[in-house]
Tab-separated table of C-alpha atoms and ligand atoms in Angstrom:
chain	number	residue	atom	x	y	z
A	978	UNK	CA	0.000	0.000	0.000
A	979	UNK	CA	1.119	3.542	-0.704
A	980	UNK	CA	0.512	5.770	2.311
A	981	UNK	CA	1.503	9.101	0.788
A	982	UNK	CA	0.102	8.669	-2.699
A	983	UNK	CA	-0.070	12.417	-3.331
A	984	UNK	CA	3.696	12.767	-2.919
A	985	UNK	CA	6.442	11.679	-5.293
A	986	UNK	CA	10.135	11.525	-4.463
A	987	UNK	CA	11.267	14.967	-3.316
A	988	UNK	CA	14.067	16.302	-5.468
A	989	UNK	CA	16.179	19.446	-5.532
A	990	UNK	CA	14.724	22.050	-7.888
A	991	UNK	CA	16.616	25.118	-6.681
A	992	UNK	CA	15.604	28.422	-5.089
A	993	UNK	CA	13.428	29.559	-8.014
A	994	UNK	CA	11.149	26.509	-7.841
A	995	UNK	CA	7.482	27.124	-7.064
A	996	UNK	CA	6.952	23.476	-6.186
A	997	UNK	CA	6.315	23.109	-2.446
A	998	UNK	CA	7.168	19.414	-2.702
A	999	UNK	CA	10.744	20.091	-3.843
A	1000	UNK	CA	13.954	21.160	-2.121
A	1001	UNK	CA	15.010	24.755	-2.789
A	1002	UNK	CA	18.370	24.646	-0.990
A	1003	UNK	CA	18.998	21.065	0.107
A	1004	UNK	CA	20.893	19.517	-2.748
A	1005	UNK	CA	22.193	16.270	-1.190
A	1006	UNK	CA	25.181	15.710	-3.481
A	1007	UNK	CA	26.323	19.341	-3.679
A	1008	UNK	CA	29.787	19.862	-2.249
A	1009	UNK	CA	30.200	22.404	0.527
A	1010	UNK	CA	33.572	22.804	2.215
A	1011	UNK	CA	34.809	19.443	0.944
A	1012	UNK	CA	31.816	17.263	1.841
A	1013	UNK	CA	28.376	16.709	0.357
A	1014	UNK	CA	25.412	18.390	1.984
A	1015	UNK	CA	24.098	14.954	2.836
A	1016	UNK	CA	27.317	14.095	4.691
A	1017	UNK	CA	27.365	17.391	6.580
A	1018	UNK	CA	23.738	17.447	7.597
A	1019	UNK	CA	22.953	13.790	8.358
A	1020	UNK	CA	19.205	14.458	8.574
A	1021	UNK	CA	17.027	12.153	10.607
A	1022	UNK	CA	13.240	11.729	10.924
A	1023	UNK	CA	11.822	11.340	14.439
A	1024	UNK	CA	9.462	8.367	14.483
A	1025	UNK	CA	7.412	9.671	17.418
A	1026	UNK	CA	6.408	13.014	15.946
A	1027	UNK	CA	5.995	11.763	12.408
A	1028	UNK	CA	4.298	8.406	12.876
A	1029	UNK	CA	2.709	8.399	16.334
A	1030	UNK	CA	1.836	12.012	17.139
A	1031	UNK	CA	-1.872	12.635	16.610
A	1032	UNK	CA	-2.201	16.381	17.149
A	1033	UNK	CA	-3.783	16.137	20.590
A	1034	UNK	CA	-2.876	18.768	23.172
A	1035	UNK	CA	-3.934	19.293	26.804
A	1036	UNK	CA	-7.073	21.066	25.594
A	1037	UNK	CA	-8.186	19.000	22.659
A	1038	UNK	CA	-8.247	15.561	21.134
A	1039	UNK	CA	-6.425	14.309	18.063
A	1040	UNK	CA	-6.625	16.158	14.769
A	1041	UNK	CA	-4.285	14.020	12.691
A	1042	UNK	CA	-5.903	10.932	11.301
A	1043	UNK	CA	-3.182	9.086	9.416
A	1044	UNK	CA	-3.631	6.373	6.778
A	1045	UNK	CA	-2.171	3.791	9.212
A	1046	UNK	CA	-4.718	4.709	11.884
A	1047	UNK	CA	-7.296	2.495	10.205
A	1048	UNK	CA	-5.374	-0.334	11.924
A	1049	UNK	CA	-4.943	-0.994	15.645
A	1050	UNK	CA	-2.322	-2.620	17.886
A	1051	UNK	CA	0.433	-4.577	16.185
A	1052	UNK	CA	-1.210	-4.156	12.790
A	1053	UNK	CA	-0.896	-0.412	13.130
A	1054	UNK	CA	2.709	-0.781	14.308
A	1055	UNK	CA	3.504	-2.758	11.152
A	1056	UNK	CA	1.658	-0.291	8.923
A	1057	UNK	CA	3.714	2.491	10.495
A	1058	UNK	CA	6.950	0.747	9.505
A	1059	UNK	CA	5.743	0.518	5.907
A	1060	UNK	CA	4.685	4.167	5.926
A	1061	UNK	CA	7.953	5.182	7.595
A	1062	UNK	CA	10.211	3.641	4.973
A	1063	UNK	CA	8.014	5.122	2.232
A	1064	UNK	CA	8.424	8.591	3.767
A	1065	UNK	CA	12.179	8.116	4.337
A	1066	UNK	CA	12.609	7.140	0.721
A	1067	UNK	CA	10.465	9.976	-0.642
A	1068	UNK	CA	12.255	12.517	1.537
A	1069	UNK	CA	15.622	10.912	0.772
A	1070	UNK	CA	16.736	11.162	4.416
A	1071	UNK	CA	19.755	9.137	5.511
A	1072	UNK	CA	18.557	8.475	9.107
A	1073	UNK	CA	15.663	7.980	11.506
A	1074	UNK	CA	15.312	7.719	15.280
A	1075	UNK	CA	12.777	6.134	17.635
A	1076	UNK	CA	11.759	5.302	21.206
A	1077	UNK	CA	11.032	1.620	21.853
A	1078	UNK	CA	7.357	2.374	22.503
A	1079	UNK	CA	6.980	4.381	19.285
A	1080	UNK	CA	7.594	1.308	17.164
A	1081	UNK	CA	5.634	-1.312	19.106
A	1082	UNK	CA	2.880	-1.148	21.723
A	1083	UNK	CA	3.325	-2.465	25.261
A	1084	UNK	CA	1.916	-5.901	25.972
A	1085	UNK	CA	0.408	-7.135	29.225
A	1086	UNK	CA	3.855	-8.159	30.536
A	1087	UNK	CA	7.441	-7.124	29.856
A	1088	UNK	CA	7.904	-10.404	28.056
A	1089	UNK	CA	4.972	-9.667	25.727
A	1090	UNK	CA	6.198	-6.133	25.193
A	1091	UNK	CA	9.611	-7.427	24.147
A	1092	UNK	CA	7.963	-9.973	21.842
A	1093	UNK	CA	6.032	-7.118	20.178
A	1094	UNK	CA	9.292	-5.220	19.780
A	1095	UNK	CA	11.011	-8.254	18.294
A	1096	UNK	CA	8.395	-8.537	15.545
A	1097	UNK	CA	8.917	-4.923	14.508
A	1098	UNK	CA	12.702	-5.151	14.798
A	1099	UNK	CA	12.664	-8.142	12.441
A	1100	UNK	CA	10.528	-6.175	10.006
A	1101	UNK	CA	12.775	-3.104	10.197
A	1102	UNK	CA	15.853	-5.239	9.706
A	1103	UNK	CA	14.432	-6.422	6.402
A	1104	UNK	CA	13.823	-2.839	5.256
A	1105	UNK	CA	17.297	-1.787	6.408
A	1106	UNK	CA	18.879	-4.343	4.091
A	1107	UNK	CA	17.830	-2.337	1.035
A	1108	UNK	CA	16.924	1.118	2.355
A	1109	UNK	CA	19.438	3.958	2.217
A	1110	UNK	CA	17.974	5.213	5.507
A	1111	UNK	CA	19.788	3.946	8.602
A	1112	UNK	CA	19.103	4.154	12.316
A	1113	UNK	CA	20.716	7.256	13.838
A	1114	UNK	CA	19.635	6.348	17.354
A	1115	UNK	CA	17.101	4.619	19.468
A	1116	UNK	CA	16.091	5.294	23.035
A	1117	UNK	CA	13.744	4.067	25.758
A	1118	UNK	CA	10.444	5.700	26.548
A	1119	UNK	CA	10.530	5.621	30.354
A	1120	UNK	CA	8.093	8.450	30.936
A	1121	UNK	CA	4.668	7.693	29.383
A	1122	UNK	CA	3.578	4.617	31.340
A	1123	UNK	CA	2.264	5.336	34.884
A	1124	UNK	CA	4.870	2.976	36.400
A	1125	UNK	CA	7.392	5.775	35.782
A	1126	UNK	CA	5.479	8.446	37.690
A	1127	UNK	CA	8.388	8.871	40.147
A	1128	UNK	CA	11.052	8.539	37.459
A	1129	UNK	CA	12.983	5.601	36.003
A	1130	UNK	CA	16.663	5.444	37.048
A	1131	UNK	CA	15.895	8.154	39.653
A	1132	UNK	CA	12.694	6.628	41.018
A	1133	UNK	CA	12.141	5.979	44.739
A	1134	UNK	CA	10.962	2.469	43.810
A	1135	UNK	CA	13.713	-0.108	43.194
A	1136	UNK	CA	11.303	-2.324	41.225
A	1137	UNK	CA	10.903	0.489	38.715
A	1138	UNK	CA	14.691	0.944	38.549
A	1139	UNK	CA	14.963	-2.744	37.672
A	1140	UNK	CA	12.237	-2.435	35.021
A	1141	UNK	CA	14.006	0.572	33.493
A	1142	UNK	CA	17.279	-1.382	33.421
A	1143	UNK	CA	15.538	-4.237	31.605
A	1144	UNK	CA	14.137	-1.745	29.117
A	1145	UNK	CA	17.486	-0.083	28.361
A	1146	UNK	CA	19.145	-3.517	28.153
A	1147	UNK	CA	16.653	-4.398	25.437
A	1148	UNK	CA	17.229	-0.985	23.849
A	1149	UNK	CA	20.973	-1.612	23.552
A	1150	UNK	CA	20.300	-5.021	22.046
A	1151	UNK	CA	17.906	-3.332	19.604
A	1152	UNK	CA	20.517	-0.730	18.720
A	1153	UNK	CA	23.055	-3.430	18.028
A	1154	UNK	CA	20.586	-5.495	16.000
A	1155	UNK	CA	19.587	-2.543	13.811
A	1156	UNK	CA	23.071	-1.025	13.556
A	1157	UNK	CA	22.290	2.238	15.363
A	1158	UNK	CA	25.045	4.852	15.299
A	1159	UNK	CA	24.073	6.155	18.757
A	1160	UNK	CA	21.963	5.441	21.817
A	1161	UNK	CA	20.190	8.387	23.469
A	1162	UNK	CA	19.378	9.038	27.107
A	1163	UNK	CA	16.914	11.859	27.456
A	1164	UNK	CA	15.970	12.128	31.123
A	1165	UNK	CA	12.186	11.692	30.708
A	1166	UNK	CA	11.059	11.857	34.340
A	1167	UNK	CA	14.602	11.883	35.763
A	1168	UNK	CA	14.236	14.916	37.979
A	1169	UNK	CA	12.093	16.060	40.870
A	1170	UNK	CA	9.038	18.151	41.656
A	1171	UNK	CA	9.706	18.907	45.335
A	1172	UNK	CA	12.743	18.429	47.570
A	1173	UNK	CA	10.368	17.839	50.506
A	1174	UNK	CA	10.092	14.187	49.454
A	1175	UNK	CA	13.292	13.731	47.432
A	1176	UNK	CA	16.612	12.114	48.347
A	1177	UNK	CA	18.570	14.168	45.836
A	1178	UNK	CA	21.886	12.462	46.500
A	1179	UNK	CA	20.524	8.924	46.215
A	1180	UNK	CA	18.680	9.767	42.991
A	1181	UNK	CA	21.806	11.242	41.363
A	1182	UNK	CA	23.978	8.350	42.581
A	1183	UNK	CA	21.437	5.900	41.168
A	1184	UNK	CA	21.370	7.694	37.839
A	1185	UNK	CA	25.151	7.320	37.653
A	1186	UNK	CA	24.904	3.645	38.654
A	1187	UNK	CA	22.380	3.161	35.868
A	1188	UNK	CA	24.656	4.794	33.293
A	1189	UNK	CA	27.627	2.702	34.406
A	1190	UNK	CA	25.525	-0.442	34.023
A	1191	UNK	CA	24.557	0.669	30.508
A	1192	UNK	CA	28.223	1.257	29.590
A	1193	UNK	CA	29.163	-2.165	30.949
A	1194	UNK	CA	26.345	-3.918	29.107
A	1195	UNK	CA	27.114	-2.183	25.803
A	1196	UNK	CA	30.708	-3.428	26.095
A	1197	UNK	CA	29.488	-6.911	26.985
A	1198	UNK	CA	27.351	-7.245	23.850
A	1199	UNK	CA	29.694	-5.312	21.568
A	1200	UNK	CA	27.357	-2.392	20.920
A	1201	UNK	CA	29.641	0.317	19.569
A	1202	UNK	CA	27.152	3.180	19.127
A	1203	UNK	CA	27.959	6.520	20.737
A	1204	UNK	CA	26.086	7.193	24.025
A	1205	UNK	CA	24.356	10.569	24.108
A	1206	UNK	CA	22.751	12.556	26.911
A	1207	UNK	CA	20.074	15.014	25.856
A	1208	UNK	CA	19.847	17.863	28.357
A	1209	UNK	CA	16.563	19.603	29.164
A	1210	UNK	CA	15.919	21.892	32.155
A	1211	UNK	CA	12.270	21.182	32.961
A	1212	UNK	CA	9.192	19.402	31.597
A	1213	UNK	CA	7.914	16.940	32.578
A	1214	UNK	CA	9.514	17.470	36.016
A	1215	UNK	CA	10.046	20.889	37.552
A	1216	UNK	CA	13.786	20.288	37.706
A	1217	UNK	CA	15.294	17.818	35.248
A	1218	UNK	CA	18.660	16.421	36.381
A	1219	UNK	CA	20.267	16.921	32.958
A	1220	UNK	CA	19.353	20.599	33.153
A	1221	UNK	CA	21.687	21.850	30.436
A	1222	UNK	CA	24.955	20.799	28.817
A	1223	UNK	CA	27.169	22.215	31.575
A	1224	UNK	CA	25.156	20.470	34.271
A	1225	UNK	CA	25.165	17.186	32.370
A	1226	UNK	CA	28.913	17.377	31.691
A	1227	UNK	CA	29.655	18.161	35.355
A	1228	UNK	CA	27.494	15.195	36.381
A	1229	UNK	CA	29.397	12.917	34.004
A	1230	UNK	CA	32.746	14.083	35.391
A	1231	UNK	CA	31.580	13.704	39.007
A	1232	UNK	CA	30.768	10.091	38.370
A	1233	UNK	CA	33.645	9.280	36.029
A	1234	UNK	CA	31.377	8.790	33.031
A	1235	UNK	CA	32.802	11.580	30.839
A	1236	UNK	CA	34.617	9.225	28.473
A	1237	UNK	CA	31.496	7.315	27.507
A	1238	UNK	CA	28.992	10.027	26.612
A	1239	UNK	CA	28.525	13.061	24.429
A	1240	UNK	CA	25.721	15.617	24.284
A	1241	UNK	CA	22.641	15.518	22.080
A	1242	UNK	CA	21.730	19.199	21.952
A	1243	UNK	CA	18.129	20.155	21.274
A	1244	UNK	CA	17.402	23.744	20.235
A	1245	UNK	CA	14.124	24.035	22.118
A	1246	UNK	CA	15.659	22.566	25.289
A	1247	UNK	CA	18.427	25.157	25.086
A	1248	UNK	CA	15.960	28.035	25.026
A	1249	UNK	CA	13.895	26.473	27.835
A	1250	UNK	CA	17.106	26.538	29.890
A	1251	UNK	CA	17.498	30.245	29.187
A	1252	UNK	CA	20.331	29.660	26.717
A	1253	UNK	CA	20.650	30.105	22.999
A	1254	UNK	CA	20.926	27.013	20.815
A	1255	UNK	CA	24.395	28.240	19.863
A	1256	UNK	CA	25.430	28.451	23.515
A	1257	UNK	CA	24.597	24.805	24.158
A	1258	UNK	CA	26.408	23.741	20.987
A	1259	UNK	CA	29.452	25.880	21.801
A	1260	UNK	CA	29.810	24.778	25.415
A	1261	UNK	CA	29.596	21.134	24.321
A	1262	UNK	CA	31.983	21.674	21.434
A	1263	UNK	CA	34.752	23.358	23.415
A	1264	UNK	CA	34.616	20.451	25.863
A	1265	UNK	CA	34.865	17.884	23.076
A	1266	UNK	CA	31.344	16.721	23.926
A	1267	UNK	CA	29.208	17.765	20.954
A	1268	UNK	CA	27.723	14.521	19.684
A	1269	UNK	CA	24.407	15.117	17.933
A	1270	UNK	CA	21.546	17.562	17.551
A	1271	UNK	CA	17.783	17.456	17.957
A	1272	UNK	CA	16.897	20.012	15.313
A	1273	UNK	CA	13.802	22.034	16.127
A	1274	UNK	CA	12.850	25.437	17.460
A	1275	UNK	CA	10.699	26.819	20.265
A	1276	UNK	CA	8.455	29.830	20.477
A	1277	UNK	CA	9.775	32.679	22.583
A	1278	UNK	CA	6.227	33.677	23.538
A	1279	UNK	CA	5.396	30.219	24.904
A	1280	UNK	CA	7.111	28.721	27.903
A	1281	UNK	CA	7.152	25.086	26.870
A	1282	UNK	CA	8.732	22.626	24.453
A	1283	UNK	CA	6.784	23.379	21.267
A	1284	UNK	CA	9.058	21.237	19.057
A	1285	UNK	CA	8.512	23.254	15.889
A	1286	UNK	CA	10.321	22.488	12.681
A	1287	UNK	CA	13.402	24.715	12.371
A	1288	UNK	CA	12.713	27.571	9.957
A	1289	UNK	CA	14.834	30.323	11.490
A	1290	UNK	CA	17.824	30.925	9.207
A	1291	UNK	CA	19.697	32.911	11.814
A	1292	UNK	CA	19.595	29.974	14.235
A	1293	UNK	CA	20.466	27.283	11.701
A	1294	UNK	CA	23.379	29.360	10.380
A	1295	UNK	CA	24.908	29.786	13.819
A	1296	UNK	CA	24.230	26.136	14.626
A	1297	UNK	CA	25.958	24.995	11.428
A	1298	UNK	CA	28.851	27.319	12.211
A	1299	UNK	CA	29.367	25.471	15.525
A	1300	UNK	CA	29.006	22.108	13.813
A	1301	UNK	CA	31.581	23.029	11.157
A	1302	UNK	CA	33.938	24.255	13.868
A	1303	UNK	CA	33.414	20.906	15.557
A	1304	UNK	CA	34.645	19.159	12.420
A	1305	UNK	CA	31.123	17.804	11.862
A	1306	UNK	CA	28.890	15.660	14.022
A	1307	UNK	CA	30.767	12.377	13.643
A	1308	UNK	CA	28.279	9.593	14.351
A	1309	UNK	CA	25.589	12.131	15.248
A	1310	UNK	CA	23.129	13.883	12.988
A	1311	UNK	CA	20.417	16.495	12.726
A	1312	UNK	CA	17.347	14.731	14.030
A	1313	UNK	CA	14.074	16.563	13.477
A	1314	UNK	CA	12.617	16.278	16.953
A	1315	UNK	CA	9.783	18.383	15.597
A	1316	UNK	CA	6.128	18.129	14.725
A	1317	UNK	CA	3.777	20.006	12.436
A	1318	UNK	CA	1.329	22.213	14.344
A	1319	UNK	CA	-2.020	20.766	15.398
A	1320	UNK	CA	-3.696	22.752	12.650
A	1321	UNK	CA	-1.384	21.266	9.972
A	1322	UNK	CA	-3.093	17.917	10.215
A	1323	UNK	CA	-2.790	16.452	6.728
A	1324	UNK	CA	-0.192	13.802	5.836
A	1325	UNK	CA	1.356	16.134	3.206
A	1326	UNK	CA	2.157	18.556	6.024
A	1327	UNK	CA	4.740	16.031	7.217
A	1328	UNK	CA	6.559	16.585	3.926
A	1329	UNK	CA	6.202	20.373	3.885
A	1330	UNK	CA	7.544	20.460	7.435
A	1331	UNK	CA	10.585	18.296	6.755
A	1332	UNK	CA	11.360	20.091	3.505
A	1333	UNK	CA	11.251	23.450	5.310
A	1334	UNK	CA	13.573	22.140	8.016
A	1335	UNK	CA	16.013	20.554	5.569
A	1336	UNK	CA	16.138	23.632	3.361
A	1337	UNK	CA	16.649	25.910	6.355
A	1338	UNK	CA	19.591	23.858	7.584
A	1339	UNK	CA	21.048	23.489	4.087
A	1340	UNK	CA	21.001	27.254	3.663
A	1341	UNK	CA	22.460	27.686	7.140
A	1342	UNK	CA	25.259	25.299	6.184
A	1343	UNK	CA	26.171	27.331	3.121
A	1344	UNK	CA	26.219	30.643	4.953
A	1345	UNK	CA	28.172	29.130	7.833
A	1346	UNK	CA	30.715	27.591	5.455
A	1347	UNK	CA	31.305	30.988	3.846
A	1348	UNK	CA	31.619	32.682	7.234
A	1349	UNK	CA	34.175	30.071	8.213
A	1350	UNK	CA	36.071	30.279	4.955
A	1351	UNK	CA	36.309	34.054	5.312
A	1352	UNK	CA	37.293	33.625	8.972
A	1353	UNK	CA	34.774	36.320	9.889
A	1354	UNK	CA	34.309	35.498	13.567
A	1355	UNK	CA	37.840	34.128	13.941
A	1356	UNK	CA	39.295	37.483	12.874
A	1357	UNK	CA	36.943	39.513	15.054
A	1358	UNK	CA	37.478	37.294	18.069
A	1359	UNK	CA	41.209	36.929	17.451
A	1360	UNK	CA	41.618	40.687	17.471
A	1361	UNK	CA	39.385	41.162	20.514
A	1362	UNK	CA	41.704	38.994	22.618
A	1363	UNK	CA	44.967	40.396	21.258
A	1364	UNK	CA	46.057	41.432	24.730
A	1365	UNK	CA	46.530	37.763	25.620
A	1366	UNK	CA	48.997	37.231	22.781
A	1367	UNK	CA	51.860	39.284	24.193
A	1368	UNK	CA	53.264	40.809	27.361
A	1369	UNK	CA	51.348	40.247	30.568
A	1370	UNK	CA	48.445	38.532	28.742
A	1371	UNK	CA	50.767	35.936	27.240
A	1372	UNK	CA	52.321	35.359	30.663
A	1373	UNK	CA	48.834	34.669	32.091
A	1374	UNK	CA	47.896	32.262	29.326
A	1375	UNK	CA	51.212	30.409	29.516
A	1376	UNK	CA	50.982	30.014	33.279
A	1377	UNK	CA	53.867	32.406	33.989
A	1378	UNK	CA	51.910	34.843	36.140
A	1379	UNK	CA	50.664	34.815	39.726
A	1380	UNK	CA	48.981	37.313	42.026
A	1381	UNK	CA	52.375	38.857	42.935
A	1382	UNK	CA	53.483	39.545	39.355
A	1383	UNK	CA	49.976	40.685	38.388
A	1384	UNK	CA	49.774	43.093	41.318
A	1385	UNK	CA	53.207	44.519	40.439
A	1386	UNK	CA	52.082	44.934	36.836
A	1387	UNK	CA	48.755	46.587	37.803
A	1388	UNK	CA	50.487	49.005	40.191
A	1389	UNK	CA	52.869	50.337	37.546
A	1390	UNK	CA	50.437	50.098	34.622
A	1391	UNK	CA	49.295	53.168	32.719
A	1392	UNK	CA	45.550	53.987	32.762
A	1393	UNK	CA	43.572	51.037	31.362
A	1394	UNK	CA	42.206	51.453	27.820
A	1395	UNK	CA	39.321	49.247	26.578
A	1396	UNK	CA	38.097	48.744	23.040
A	1397	UNK	CA	34.544	48.508	21.692
A	1398	UNK	CA	32.900	45.062	21.483
A	1399	UNK	CA	31.248	46.129	18.186
A	1400	UNK	CA	28.220	43.828	18.494
A	1401	UNK	CA	26.040	45.898	16.177
A	1402	UNK	CA	28.720	46.089	13.497
A	1403	UNK	CA	29.176	42.301	13.689
A	1404	UNK	CA	25.431	41.647	13.421
A	1405	UNK	CA	25.374	43.859	10.343
A	1406	UNK	CA	28.145	41.774	8.791
A	1407	UNK	CA	26.297	38.566	9.656
A	1408	UNK	CA	23.165	39.912	7.969
A	1409	UNK	CA	25.179	40.636	4.824
A	1410	UNK	CA	26.253	36.996	4.734
A	1411	UNK	CA	22.698	35.787	5.367
A	1412	UNK	CA	21.361	37.906	2.555
A	1413	UNK	CA	24.143	37.578	0.004
A	1414	UNK	CA	25.709	34.097	0.187
B	1651	XUL	C1	11.628	15.444	24.847
B	1651	XUL	C2	12.577	15.033	23.802
B	1651	XUL	C3	12.607	13.573	23.499
B	1651	XUL	C4	13.969	13.042	23.246
B	1651	XUL	C5	14.025	11.558	23.079
B	1651	XUL	O1	11.592	16.782	25.054
B	1651	XUL	O2	13.261	15.839	23.222
B	1651	XUL	O3	11.759	13.331	22.417
B	1651	XUL	O4	14.531	13.616	22.104
B	1651	XUL	O5	13.510	10.895	24.174
B	1652	CO	CO1	14.691	15.669	21.726
C-alpha cells in the first residue's frame, strides 16, 4: 500500500522553484567545504512526531488521522513501519530515530512487550537491508507509562529501577541489531518536583549507577554506538537532572562517566534553559562533547517545548557554524525532533515540514561555510583577545603569572584602555552573509 500517494520523491529544484514538494536549498550531493550536503547534515526523521503524534494537546483531542490509523495494535505498528520507509525514501533522508514504545505497543507483561518489539525489529531489519535510511539512534520511553510516575533510574521504587534497566538492556540489544550509530538518554522523568520528598543524592547516585551499568552492558554485547545525553531543564519534572549541557557534563565528570557520553543538543531545550541554541552547541563543542543535535525550534512567547520544525535561518546558520567548527557531528546527525502544528493535520504537512527544516539547515550550512572560509568570527574574536597574545596577557595564558606579578604589573600600569565590542557592526556583517551568500 502507498501511504503518501499524493507525494512523489522529493528532489532538488533550486531556489526559483514554485513546487512546495521540492527542495530549494537542500541539494544532497552538492559539495560544501569538501563534503556533500548529505554528509554534513545527516538528517534524521523522528518516528514519534511523524508516525505516532496525533495532534492532541492538553485542551483537545487528536486532529491528525493518518492512513495507518485504520489499523490498531500490532497491525498499526507494522503499517507504520511501511509508511515510515516510504516517507524516508520519498524525503531521501539518511537516518531515523525512535523510542522503543513508538515502534511497538506495550503488551500485558514485559515479556509480551519485548515480543512485540522483536516482531517490529525483524521487520525493520528487512527494510534496512535495502533502504538507504539507517538508524541514527534509538532510546527508551521511560516516561509515558504510569509505572514511571516517580522517574525511572531516579525513582524511589527499586522495582521500577529494575524495570528501566531491563528496558534499556533491550534498547541496547535493539541498537546493536539494527546497527544504530548512537543510543540516546533523554531524562524523561529523571528529575524532581519537590525536595520535601526527594533524596537528591541517592537519585543522582542511582542515575550514575544506571549509566555505568549501561556502559558495561554495551561493552558486553559489543554495541559500539555513541552514548548521548540530551539535556533539558524542565518538563515533565520541575527540575530535570540533565538541566543543560554544563550540568550534564559536570554530572558525568563527578561520576567518572565523561569518556562514555557526548551531548545531544536540542534547540528548544536550550531556550527552555534560558540559553541560545548556539550556547549549548558551543559549550559542548569546546569540551569535546558535541555529539548530535535534535533540530527544532521553540516559540519565545510560549514557555514550553513546542518542538517546531526549524525555519529560522539565523539559528540554523549559527548552529551549522558550531558544527563546522566541531569538524562535523561524527556519528551524530540532525534529528528533526519536531512536529507540524495541530492545525497542519494532513499527511502532506509532514513533507512540507521536513522540507522546510532541511532547506533551512542546508542554507544555514552554506552561509556558515562561507563565514568560516572568510574567517569572519575568527578574525573579530582573534583581534578582541589580542592582549593575551603578548606581554602580561601571554604570561597569564602560559601560566607564567601569579597574584604577585599581576599586582606589580597593575600598580605600575598606565591607565587602562578598553576597546569597543562592536556587536552591532558584527550583526550587520552577519546579515550581509545571510542575505548575500
Ligand atoms: C523530549 C525530547 C525527546 C527526546 C528523546 O523533550 O526531546 O523526544 O529527544 O527521548
Ligand atoms: Co529531543
